[in-house]
Coordinates of C-alpha atoms in Angstrom, one line a residue:
X29 CA 0.0 0.0 0.0
X30 CA 2.8 2.5 0.7
X31 CA 4.0 2.0 -2.9
X32 CA 0.6 3.0 -4.2
X33 CA 0.2 6.0 -2.0
X34 CA 3.6 7.4 -3.0
X35 CA 3.4 6.4 -6.6
X36 CA 3.4 9.1 -9.3
X37 CA 0.9 6.9 -11.2
X38 CA -1.2 5.2 -8.5
X39 CA -4.0 4.0 -10.9
X40 CA -1.5 2.4 -13.2
X41 CA 0.4 0.7 -10.4
X42 CA -2.9 -0.5 -8.9
X43 CA -3.9 -2.0 -12.2
X44 CA -0.6 -3.7 -12.6
X45 CA -0.9 -5.1 -9.1
X46 CA -4.4 -6.5 -9.8
X47 CA -3.2 -7.9 -13.1
X48 CA -0.4 -9.8 -11.3
X49 CA -2.9 -11.1 -8.6
X50 CA -5.5 -12.2 -11.3
X51 CA -2.8 -14.0 -13.3
X52 CA -1.6 -15.9 -10.3
X53 CA -5.1 -16.9 -9.2
X54 CA -6.1 -18.0 -12.7
X55 CA -2.8 -19.8 -13.3
X56 CA -3.2 -21.8 -10.1
X57 CA -6.8 -22.7 -11.0
X58 CA -5.8 -23.9 -14.4
X59 CA -3.0 -26.1 -13.0
X60 CA -5.4 -27.8 -10.6
X61 CA -8.2 -28.3 -13.1
X62 CA -8.1 -31.8 -14.7
X63 CA -10.4 -30.8 -17.6
X64 CA -7.4 -28.9 -19.1
X65 CA -5.2 -32.0 -19.2
X66 CA -4.4 -33.5 -22.6
X67 CA -5.2 -30.1 -24.3
X68 CA -3.1 -27.3 -25.7
X69 CA -3.8 -24.3 -23.5
X70 CA -2.6 -20.7 -23.8
X71 CA -3.6 -18.2 -21.0
X72 CA -2.6 -14.6 -21.6
X73 CA -3.0 -12.1 -18.9
X74 CA -2.9 -8.3 -19.5
X75 CA -4.3 -5.0 -19.0
X76 CA -7.0 -3.2 -21.1
X77 CA -6.4 0.5 -21.2
X78 CA -9.4 2.6 -22.4
X79 CA -8.4 5.9 -23.9
X80 CA -11.0 8.7 -24.2
X81 CA -12.4 9.0 -27.7
X82 CA -10.9 11.6 -29.9
X83 CA -13.2 14.3 -31.3
X84 CA -15.8 12.9 -33.6
X85 CA -15.4 9.3 -32.4
X86 CA -18.2 7.7 -30.5
X87 CA -16.2 5.1 -28.6
X88 CA -13.0 5.0 -26.5
X89 CA -9.9 3.4 -28.0
X90 CA -8.9 0.3 -26.1
X91 CA -5.3 -1.0 -26.0
X92 CA -4.3 -4.3 -24.6
X93 CA -0.9 -4.5 -22.8
X94 CA 0.1 -8.2 -22.3
X95 CA 1.5 -9.0 -18.9
X96 CA 2.4 -12.7 -18.8
X97 CA 1.3 -16.0 -20.3
X98 CA 1.1 -19.6 -19.2
X99 CA 1.3 -22.4 -21.8
X100 CA 0.5 -26.0 -21.3
X101 CA 0.8 -28.4 -24.2
X102 CA -1.0 -31.7 -24.5
X103 CA 2.3 -33.6 -24.3
X104 CA 2.6 -32.4 -20.7
X105 CA 5.2 -29.6 -21.2
X106 CA 4.3 -26.3 -19.7
X107 CA 6.0 -22.9 -19.4
X108 CA 5.6 -19.2 -18.6
X109 CA 6.3 -16.2 -20.7
X110 CA 7.0 -13.0 -18.9
X111 CA 6.1 -9.7 -20.5
X112 CA 9.2 -9.1 -22.7
X113 CA 9.3 -12.7 -24.0
X114 CA 5.5 -12.7 -24.5
X115 CA 5.4 -9.5 -26.5
X116 CA 8.4 -10.7 -28.6
X117 CA 6.6 -14.0 -29.2
X118 CA 3.4 -12.2 -30.2
X119 CA 5.2 -9.8 -32.6
X120 CA 6.8 -12.8 -34.4
X121 CA 3.5 -14.3 -35.2
X122 CA 2.4 -14.0 -38.9
X123 CA 0.0 -11.2 -39.6
X124 CA -2.1 -13.3 -42.1
X125 CA -4.6 -15.5 -40.4
X126 CA -6.2 -18.0 -42.8
X127 CA -9.0 -18.7 -40.2
X128 CA -10.0 -15.1 -39.7
X129 CA -13.6 -14.1 -40.1
X130 CA -15.1 -10.8 -41.3
X131 CA -17.1 -9.4 -38.4
X132 CA -19.4 -7.4 -40.8
X133 CA -19.9 -10.4 -43.1
X134 CA -20.8 -12.6 -40.1
X135 CA -23.3 -10.1 -38.8
X136 CA -24.8 -9.9 -42.3
X137 CA -25.1 -13.6 -42.6
X138 CA -26.8 -13.9 -39.2
X139 CA -29.3 -11.2 -40.2
X140 CA -30.2 -13.1 -43.4
X141 CA -30.5 -16.5 -41.6
X142 CA -33.9 -18.0 -41.0
X143 CA -35.3 -17.0 -37.6
X144 CA -35.7 -19.5 -34.7
X145 CA -38.8 -19.3 -32.5
X146 CA -38.4 -20.1 -28.9
X147 CA -41.6 -20.7 -27.0
X148 CA -41.7 -20.4 -23.2

């Protein structure tokens, strides 16, 4: 608490602290859960930062700052990626994603689909 009170950026330091706590809590839950065994799992923890909208824009700009990651592979190997290694790894990923979906096209397709009636 003294570090937060004397910090020049208390809100950012508090967010960083909570990100660390949530990563640790979730990581420990994942390790204990047998349902995740024999599966490839990637858990990335980070901080969403909302930036006030610029003039003429209706929504805030949201930036995600990765904090850490836990990887467990179905062959039993597991490891952590701290922030620098995680961001380097993410930056090395190919930009092209053959499995990507167009959000607008998906919404259009759903609006054209035959309706479903649910009776209560």
